[in-house]
Amino acid sequence: MAGPKSSSKSSSASSETSAAIATLWKSYLDETPDRLKFIDAFLSFIVLSGVLQFAYCVLVTNYPFNAFLAGFASSVGQFVLTASLRAQVNPENRSEFKDVSPERAFADFALGSIVLHFFVFNFLG
Amino acid sequence: MILRLSWLLLAATVRAASLSLQSPRFTISASDATQLRSDTLSLTKKPEPLTLGATDTLKLTFQITDNDEGKGVQPHQTFLRFYDKVSGEEGIQPVRVTPGGKAKFELNMARPPTSIPPTTQNPLEVSLILGSFVHAPAKYDLFDIYLPASQTPAEHPDEASFHVLPTIEHTFRPEQKLPPQFISAVFAAAVLSPWVVLIGLWGKVGVRVPHLFSPSIVPFTVLLGGFEVLLVWYWVDLKLGQVLLYGGMLAIPTVFAGKQALYTTGEWRAGQK
């Protein structure tokens, strides 16, 4: 790709960065399979959810502290499970996960999610 | 055996002897040796109570004799007892008696012996107690004496625990309050907003589930949904034992349905490849 033609160094550095990010984003949109984008949407949802819960706890109150912990832990745990599912299901990782079929990964994900939900509901009170 | 019995009889007869007190006298003198008071003691009537100042000295002399023969004896135990009737405190002072039965006791208030009990404004009753292996014991009430009051003893470090302790006033942390309704509602909406984001993103990605309602998949998804319903029901109503029981019961068909469903999807994926 052609470099930026700006004269000052800092703006060239920042526009290089923004150009790099734009390229990354475009490549992501074009080359990622739909299923992985589906999972990525879910991941961003979980992250957003966790961040907002944490912001509430910091800004307003942590009064039912167990409820905060349960909610935040569910975000974190679900993120971990979904991220591992995405890693195992990704066709480009096939060489690393030879003995784990995508179906097995999904079954693990489902089981892990149910156990996580059980503990979260237990602690939610 | 006969010899031992005869010794016992001899001891019994000897024990019948008794002691008697002869010529008891007391003298109270000041620190510069002037005599303040001096008298003999009568065994039948106590004299006026004696008073001893902080620098005075009391001297007491007497002789102990064997009643029958009038000979001086030295009893095995000779004690002066100082007793405070009001407080119940007492002190015992042994007195040295010569073999001839003569005894002398000196009480110097400038350097009092440790056997004096704690004194108050009340008088101490002084009596003489004699004990002997071969005589009957004897006790003579001699006189009452006012000694200078002693200092109050230091308070024992554990004294407080023998009285009612002050009531403990507990201060509790104030109850935690919920934030105002409006803020609560705003943040509730904020926290649920990611769902909107999720639906939007999924719409953009264009979710395709071609085989969602096929008979090999549906039981699995329905049972997974059933698990989530069970967990919400647990949150609302159930107890731990019940949810574990129902969960276990649900798990068995879920395992079979899952194996079936995932086998089928695996076949599709292999077929597509």
Coordinates of C-alpha atoms in Angstrom, one line a residue:
Chain A
M1 CA 0.0 0.0 0.0
A2 CA 1.2 3.5 -0.7
G3 CA 2.5 5.4 2.3
P4 CA 0.9 8.7 3.4
K5 CA 2.3 11.9 1.8
S6 CA 2.0 14.1 4.8
S7 CA 5.1 16.1 5.8
S8 CA 5.1 15.9 9.6
K9 CA 6.3 12.7 11.2
S10 CA 3.7 12.4 14.0
S11 CA 0.7 12.7 11.7
S12 CA 2.3 10.3 9.3
A13 CA 2.8 7.8 12.2
S14 CA -0.8 8.2 13.3
S15 CA -2.2 7.9 9.8
E16 CA 0.0 4.9 9.3
T17 CA -1.6 3.4 12.3
S18 CA -5.0 4.3 11.2
A19 CA -4.2 2.9 7.7
A20 CA -3.1 -0.3 9.3
I21 CA -6.2 -0.6 11.4
A22 CA -8.4 0.1 8.4
T23 CA -6.6 -2.6 6.4
L24 CA -7.0 -5.0 9.3
W25 CA -10.7 -4.3 9.6
K26 CA -11.3 -4.7 5.9
S27 CA -9.4 -8.0 5.8
Y28 CA -11.4 -9.2 8.8
L29 CA -14.7 -8.4 7.1
D30 CA -13.7 -10.0 3.9
E31 CA -11.9 -13.1 4.9
T32 CA -13.6 -14.3 8.1
P33 CA -16.2 -16.9 7.6
D34 CA -19.7 -16.0 8.6
R35 CA -19.9 -18.5 11.4
L36 CA -16.8 -17.0 13.1
K37 CA -18.3 -13.5 12.7
F38 CA -21.4 -14.9 14.4
I39 CA -19.3 -16.0 17.3
D40 CA -17.4 -12.7 17.3
A41 CA -20.6 -10.8 17.6
F42 CA -21.5 -12.8 20.6
L43 CA -18.0 -12.2 22.1
S44 CA -18.3 -8.5 21.7
F45 CA -21.7 -8.6 23.3
I46 CA -20.3 -10.4 26.3
V47 CA -17.4 -7.9 26.6
L48 CA -19.8 -5.0 26.4
S49 CA -22.0 -6.6 29.0
G50 CA -19.2 -7.1 31.4
V51 CA -17.8 -3.6 31.0
L52 CA -21.2 -2.0 31.6
Q53 CA -21.7 -4.1 34.8
F54 CA -18.3 -3.2 36.1
A55 CA -18.9 0.5 35.3
Y56 CA -22.2 0.3 37.3
C57 CA -20.4 -1.2 40.2
V58 CA -17.6 1.4 40.2
L59 CA -19.9 4.4 39.5
V60 CA -23.1 3.7 41.5
T61 CA -22.9 1.0 44.1
N62 CA -21.7 -2.5 44.8
Y63 CA -24.6 -3.1 47.1
P64 CA -25.7 -6.6 46.3
F65 CA -22.1 -7.5 46.0
N66 CA -22.9 -11.1 45.3
A67 CA -25.1 -10.1 42.4
F68 CA -22.3 -8.1 40.9
L69 CA -19.8 -10.9 41.3
A70 CA -22.2 -13.4 39.8
G71 CA -22.9 -11.2 36.8
F72 CA -19.4 -10.2 36.2
A73 CA -18.2 -13.8 36.6
S74 CA -20.8 -14.9 34.1
S75 CA -19.4 -12.4 31.6
V76 CA -15.9 -13.5 32.1
G77 CA -16.6 -17.2 32.1
Q78 CA -18.8 -17.1 29.1
F79 CA -16.2 -15.1 27.2
V80 CA -13.6 -17.7 28.0
L81 CA -15.8 -20.5 26.9
T82 CA -16.9 -18.8 23.7
A83 CA -13.3 -17.8 22.8
S84 CA -12.1 -21.3 23.2
L85 CA -15.0 -22.5 21.1
R86 CA -14.0 -20.0 18.4
A87 CA -10.4 -21.1 18.5
Q88 CA -11.3 -24.8 18.2
V89 CA -13.9 -24.3 15.5
N90 CA -11.8 -22.0 13.3
P91 CA -10.8 -24.0 10.1
E92 CA -7.4 -22.3 10.0
N93 CA -6.5 -23.8 13.4
R94 CA -7.2 -27.3 12.2
S95 CA -3.6 -28.3 12.5
E96 CA -3.5 -27.4 16.2
F97 CA -6.8 -29.2 17.2
K98 CA -6.5 -32.4 15.3
D99 CA -8.3 -34.6 17.9
V100 CA -11.0 -32.1 18.6
S101 CA -13.8 -32.0 16.1
P102 CA -15.9 -28.9 15.9
E103 CA -18.8 -30.9 17.1
R104 CA -16.9 -32.0 20.2
A105 CA -15.9 -28.4 20.8
F106 CA -19.5 -27.3 20.6
A107 CA -20.5 -30.1 23.1
D108 CA -17.8 -28.9 25.5
F109 CA -19.0 -25.4 25.1
A110 CA -22.6 -26.3 25.8
L111 CA -21.7 -28.4 28.9
G112 CA -19.3 -25.7 30.2
S113 CA -22.0 -23.0 29.7
I114 CA -24.6 -25.0 31.5
V115 CA -22.3 -25.6 34.5
L116 CA -21.3 -21.9 34.5
H117 CA -24.9 -20.8 34.4
F118 CA -25.7 -23.1 37.3
F119 CA -23.0 -21.6 39.5
V120 CA -23.9 -18.1 38.4
F121 CA -27.6 -18.6 39.3
N122 CA -26.6 -20.2 42.5
F123 CA -24.6 -17.1 43.5
L124 CA -27.0 -14.6 42.1
G125 CA -29.3 -15.0 45.1
Chain B
M1 CA 2.3 -54.1 123.0
I2 CA 1.9 -53.8 126.7
L3 CA 4.8 -51.3 126.7
R4 CA 3.1 -49.2 124.0
L5 CA -0.2 -49.2 125.9
S6 CA 1.6 -48.1 129.1
W7 CA 3.2 -45.2 127.3
L8 CA -0.2 -44.1 126.0
L9 CA -1.6 -44.2 129.6
L10 CA 1.4 -42.2 130.8
A11 CA 0.9 -39.6 128.0
A12 CA -2.8 -39.4 128.8
T13 CA -2.1 -38.7 132.4
V14 CA 0.5 -36.2 131.6
R15 CA -1.7 -34.4 129.2
A16 CA -4.0 -33.6 131.9
A17 CA -1.6 -30.9 133.0
S18 CA -2.4 -27.3 132.0
L19 CA -0.6 -24.1 131.5
S20 CA -1.2 -20.8 133.2
L21 CA -0.1 -17.2 132.5
Q22 CA 1.8 -15.3 135.2
S23 CA 2.3 -11.6 135.6
P24 CA 1.5 -10.3 132.1
R25 CA 2.6 -6.6 131.8
F26 CA 2.5 -4.1 129.0
T27 CA 4.3 -0.8 128.5
I28 CA 3.7 1.8 125.8
S29 CA 6.5 4.2 125.3
A30 CA 7.1 7.0 122.8
S31 CA 10.0 7.3 120.4
D32 CA 12.0 9.3 122.8
A33 CA 11.5 6.5 125.5
T34 CA 9.1 8.4 127.6
Q35 CA 6.5 6.0 129.1
L36 CA 3.0 6.7 127.9
R37 CA 1.2 3.9 129.6
S38 CA 2.1 0.9 131.6
D39 CA 0.0 -1.6 133.5
T40 CA -0.5 -5.2 134.4
L41 CA -3.0 -7.3 132.6
S42 CA -5.8 -9.1 134.4
L43 CA -7.0 -12.4 133.0
T44 CA -10.5 -11.8 134.0
K45 CA -11.2 -8.3 132.7
K46 CA -9.7 -6.5 129.7
P47 CA -8.2 -3.1 130.4
E48 CA -9.2 0.1 128.6
P49 CA -8.2 -0.2 124.9
L50 CA -4.6 0.7 124.2
T51 CA -3.6 3.2 121.6
L52 CA -0.4 3.0 119.8
G53 CA 0.8 6.0 117.7
A54 CA 2.9 5.8 114.6
T55 CA 6.2 6.0 116.4
D56 CA 5.3 4.3 119.7
T57 CA 6.5 1.0 121.0
L58 CA 4.5 -1.6 122.9
K59 CA 6.3 -4.0 125.1
L60 CA 4.6 -7.1 126.5
T61 CA 6.1 -9.4 129.1
F62 CA 4.7 -12.5 130.8
Q63 CA 5.7 -15.9 132.1
I64 CA 4.1 -19.3 131.4
T65 CA 4.0 -21.8 134.1
D66 CA 2.8 -25.3 134.6
N67 CA -0.3 -25.0 136.7
D68 CA 0.3 -27.8 139.1
E69 CA 3.9 -27.2 140.1
G70 CA 4.2 -23.5 139.3
K71 CA 7.4 -24.1 137.4
G72 CA 8.1 -22.2 134.3
V73 CA 7.6 -24.1 131.1
Q74 CA 8.3 -23.5 127.5
P75 CA 5.2 -24.4 125.5
H76 CA 5.7 -25.8 122.0
Q77 CA 3.6 -23.0 120.4
T78 CA 3.2 -19.5 121.7
F79 CA 1.3 -17.1 119.4
L80 CA -0.1 -13.6 119.7
R81 CA -3.2 -13.2 117.6
F82 CA -4.3 -9.8 116.4
Y83 CA -7.8 -9.9 115.2
D84 CA -10.1 -7.2 113.7
K85 CA -13.6 -8.3 114.4
V86 CA -15.2 -5.9 111.9
S87 CA -13.2 -6.8 108.8
G88 CA -12.3 -10.3 109.9
E89 CA -8.6 -9.8 109.3
E90 CA -6.2 -11.5 111.6
G91 CA -2.4 -11.8 112.1
I92 CA -0.5 -14.3 114.0
Q93 CA 2.8 -13.4 115.6
P94 CA 5.0 -16.2 117.2
V95 CA 6.5 -15.2 120.5
R96 CA 9.9 -16.5 121.7
V97 CA 9.7 -18.1 125.1
T98 CA 12.8 -19.0 127.2
P99 CA 13.0 -22.5 128.6
G100 CA 12.1 -20.9 131.9
G101 CA 8.8 -19.7 130.5
K102 CA 9.6 -16.1 130.3
A103 CA 8.5 -14.2 127.2
K104 CA 9.0 -10.7 125.9
F105 CA 7.3 -9.2 122.9
E106 CA 8.0 -5.8 121.4
L107 CA 5.9 -4.0 118.8
N108 CA 7.5 -0.9 117.3
M109 CA 5.1 0.9 115.1
A110 CA 8.0 2.7 113.3
R111 CA 9.0 -0.8 111.9
P112 CA 5.9 -3.0 112.3
P113 CA 6.3 -6.8 111.8
T114 CA 4.6 -8.3 108.7
S115 CA 2.3 -10.4 110.9
I116 CA 0.1 -7.4 111.8
P117 CA -3.1 -7.5 109.7
P118 CA -4.4 -4.5 107.8
T119 CA -5.8 -2.0 110.3
T120 CA -8.6 0.5 110.0
Q121 CA -10.2 2.8 112.6
N122 CA -11.4 -0.3 114.5
P123 CA -9.4 -1.8 117.3
L124 CA -7.6 -5.2 117.1
E125 CA -8.3 -7.8 119.7
V126 CA -5.1 -9.2 121.0
S127 CA -5.1 -12.7 122.5
L128 CA -2.4 -15.2 123.5
I129 CA -2.7 -18.8 122.2
L130 CA -0.6 -21.5 123.8
G131 CA -0.1 -25.0 122.4
S132 CA 1.8 -27.9 123.9
F133 CA 2.2 -31.6 123.4
V134 CA 2.0 -32.3 127.1
H135 CA -0.4 -29.6 128.3
A136 CA -3.9 -28.7 127.5
P137 CA -4.0 -25.8 125.1
A138 CA -4.8 -22.4 126.5
K139 CA -6.1 -19.1 125.1
Y140 CA -6.1 -15.8 126.9
D141 CA -7.8 -12.6 125.7
L142 CA -5.4 -9.9 126.7
F143 CA -6.5 -6.4 125.4
D144 CA -7.8 -4.3 122.5
I145 CA -5.4 -2.0 120.8
Y146 CA -5.9 0.8 118.3
L147 CA -3.1 0.8 115.8
P148 CA -2.5 3.4 113.1
A149 CA -4.6 2.7 110.0
S150 CA -2.8 0.9 107.2
Q151 CA -2.7 2.2 103.7
T152 CA -5.3 0.7 101.4
P153 CA -3.9 -2.1 99.4
A154 CA -3.2 -1.6 95.7
E155 CA -6.1 -2.6 93.5
H156 CA -5.6 -6.0 92.0
P157 CA -5.3 -5.8 88.2
D158 CA -8.2 -8.2 87.8
E159 CA -10.5 -6.3 90.2
A160 CA -12.7 -5.1 87.5
S161 CA -13.7 -8.5 86.4
F162 CA -15.3 -9.2 89.7
H163 CA -17.8 -6.5 89.4
V164 CA -20.4 -5.8 86.8
L165 CA -18.7 -4.4 83.7
P166 CA -20.1 -1.5 81.8
T167 CA -22.7 -2.3 79.2
I168 CA -21.2 -2.6 75.7
E169 CA -22.8 -0.3 73.3
H170 CA -22.5 -1.8 69.8
T171 CA -22.4 0.4 66.8
F172 CA -23.4 -1.3 63.6
R173 CA -22.6 -0.3 60.1
P174 CA -25.6 1.5 58.6
E175 CA -27.7 -0.7 56.3
Q176 CA -26.6 -0.5 52.7
K177 CA -29.2 1.3 50.6
L178 CA -30.2 0.8 47.0
P179 CA -29.5 3.7 44.7
P180 CA -32.5 5.9 43.6
Q181 CA -35.0 4.3 41.2
F182 CA -34.1 6.5 38.3
I183 CA -30.4 5.8 38.3
S184 CA -31.2 2.2 38.8
A185 CA -33.5 2.2 35.8
V186 CA -31.0 4.1 33.6
F187 CA -28.3 1.6 34.4
A188 CA -30.6 -1.3 34.0
A189 CA -31.3 -0.1 30.5
A190 CA -27.6 0.5 29.9
V191 CA -26.7 -3.0 30.9
L192 CA -29.4 -4.5 28.7
S193 CA -28.3 -2.5 25.7
P194 CA -25.7 -5.0 24.6
W195 CA -28.6 -7.3 23.6
V196 CA -29.6 -4.7 21.1
V197 CA -26.1 -4.5 19.8
L198 CA -26.0 -8.3 19.5
I199 CA -29.2 -8.5 17.6
G200 CA -27.9 -5.8 15.3
L201 CA -24.6 -7.5 14.7
W202 CA -26.2 -10.8 14.1
G203 CA -28.5 -9.3 11.6
K204 CA -25.6 -7.7 9.8
V205 CA -23.6 -11.0 9.8
G206 CA -26.6 -12.7 8.3
V207 CA -27.1 -15.8 10.3
R208 CA -27.9 -18.8 8.3
V209 CA -29.3 -21.9 10.1
P210 CA -30.5 -24.1 7.2
H211 CA -31.1 -27.2 9.3
L212 CA -32.4 -25.6 12.6
F213 CA -35.7 -27.4 12.6
S214 CA -34.7 -30.8 11.3
P215 CA -35.7 -33.7 13.6
S216 CA -32.2 -34.7 14.4
I217 CA -31.3 -31.2 15.8
V218 CA -34.4 -30.1 17.5
P219 CA -34.4 -32.4 20.5
F220 CA -30.9 -31.3 21.3
T221 CA -31.7 -27.5 21.2
V222 CA -34.9 -28.0 23.0
L223 CA -33.2 -29.9 25.8
L224 CA -30.5 -27.3 26.1
G225 CA -33.2 -24.7 26.4
G226 CA -34.9 -26.9 29.0
F227 CA -31.7 -26.7 31.0
E228 CA -31.7 -23.0 30.9
V229 CA -35.4 -23.0 32.0
L230 CA -34.5 -25.3 34.9
L231 CA -31.7 -23.0 36.0
V232 CA -34.0 -19.9 36.0
W233 CA -36.6 -22.0 37.9
Y234 CA -33.9 -22.8 40.4
W235 CA -33.1 -19.1 40.8
V236 CA -36.7 -18.4 41.5
D237 CA -38.1 -21.3 43.4
L238 CA -36.3 -24.6 43.6
K239 CA -33.9 -26.0 46.1
L240 CA -30.4 -27.3 45.4
G241 CA -31.3 -31.0 45.8
Q242 CA -34.2 -30.6 43.5
V243 CA -32.3 -28.8 40.8
L244 CA -29.5 -31.3 40.9
L245 CA -32.1 -34.1 40.6
Y246 CA -33.9 -32.6 37.7
G247 CA -30.7 -31.6 36.1
G248 CA -29.5 -35.2 36.3
M249 CA -32.7 -36.4 34.9
L250 CA -32.5 -34.0 32.0
A251 CA -28.9 -34.8 31.3
I252 CA -29.5 -38.3 30.2
P253 CA -31.7 -37.6 27.1
T254 CA -29.6 -34.5 26.4
V255 CA -26.5 -36.7 26.1
F256 CA -28.2 -38.9 23.5
A257 CA -29.8 -36.1 21.7
G258 CA -26.5 -34.3 21.6
K259 CA -24.6 -37.2 20.3
Q260 CA -27.2 -37.6 17.6
A261 CA -27.4 -33.9 16.7
L262 CA -23.6 -33.4 16.5
Y263 CA -23.1 -36.6 14.6
T264 CA -25.5 -35.3 12.0
T265 CA -23.9 -31.9 11.8
G266 CA -20.5 -33.6 11.5
E267 CA -21.8 -35.6 8.5
W268 CA -23.1 -32.4 6.9
R269 CA -19.8 -30.7 7.4
A270 CA -18.0 -33.7 5.9
G271 CA -20.5 -33.8 3.1
Q272 CA -20.0 -30.1 2.4
K273 CA -16.2 -30.5 2.3

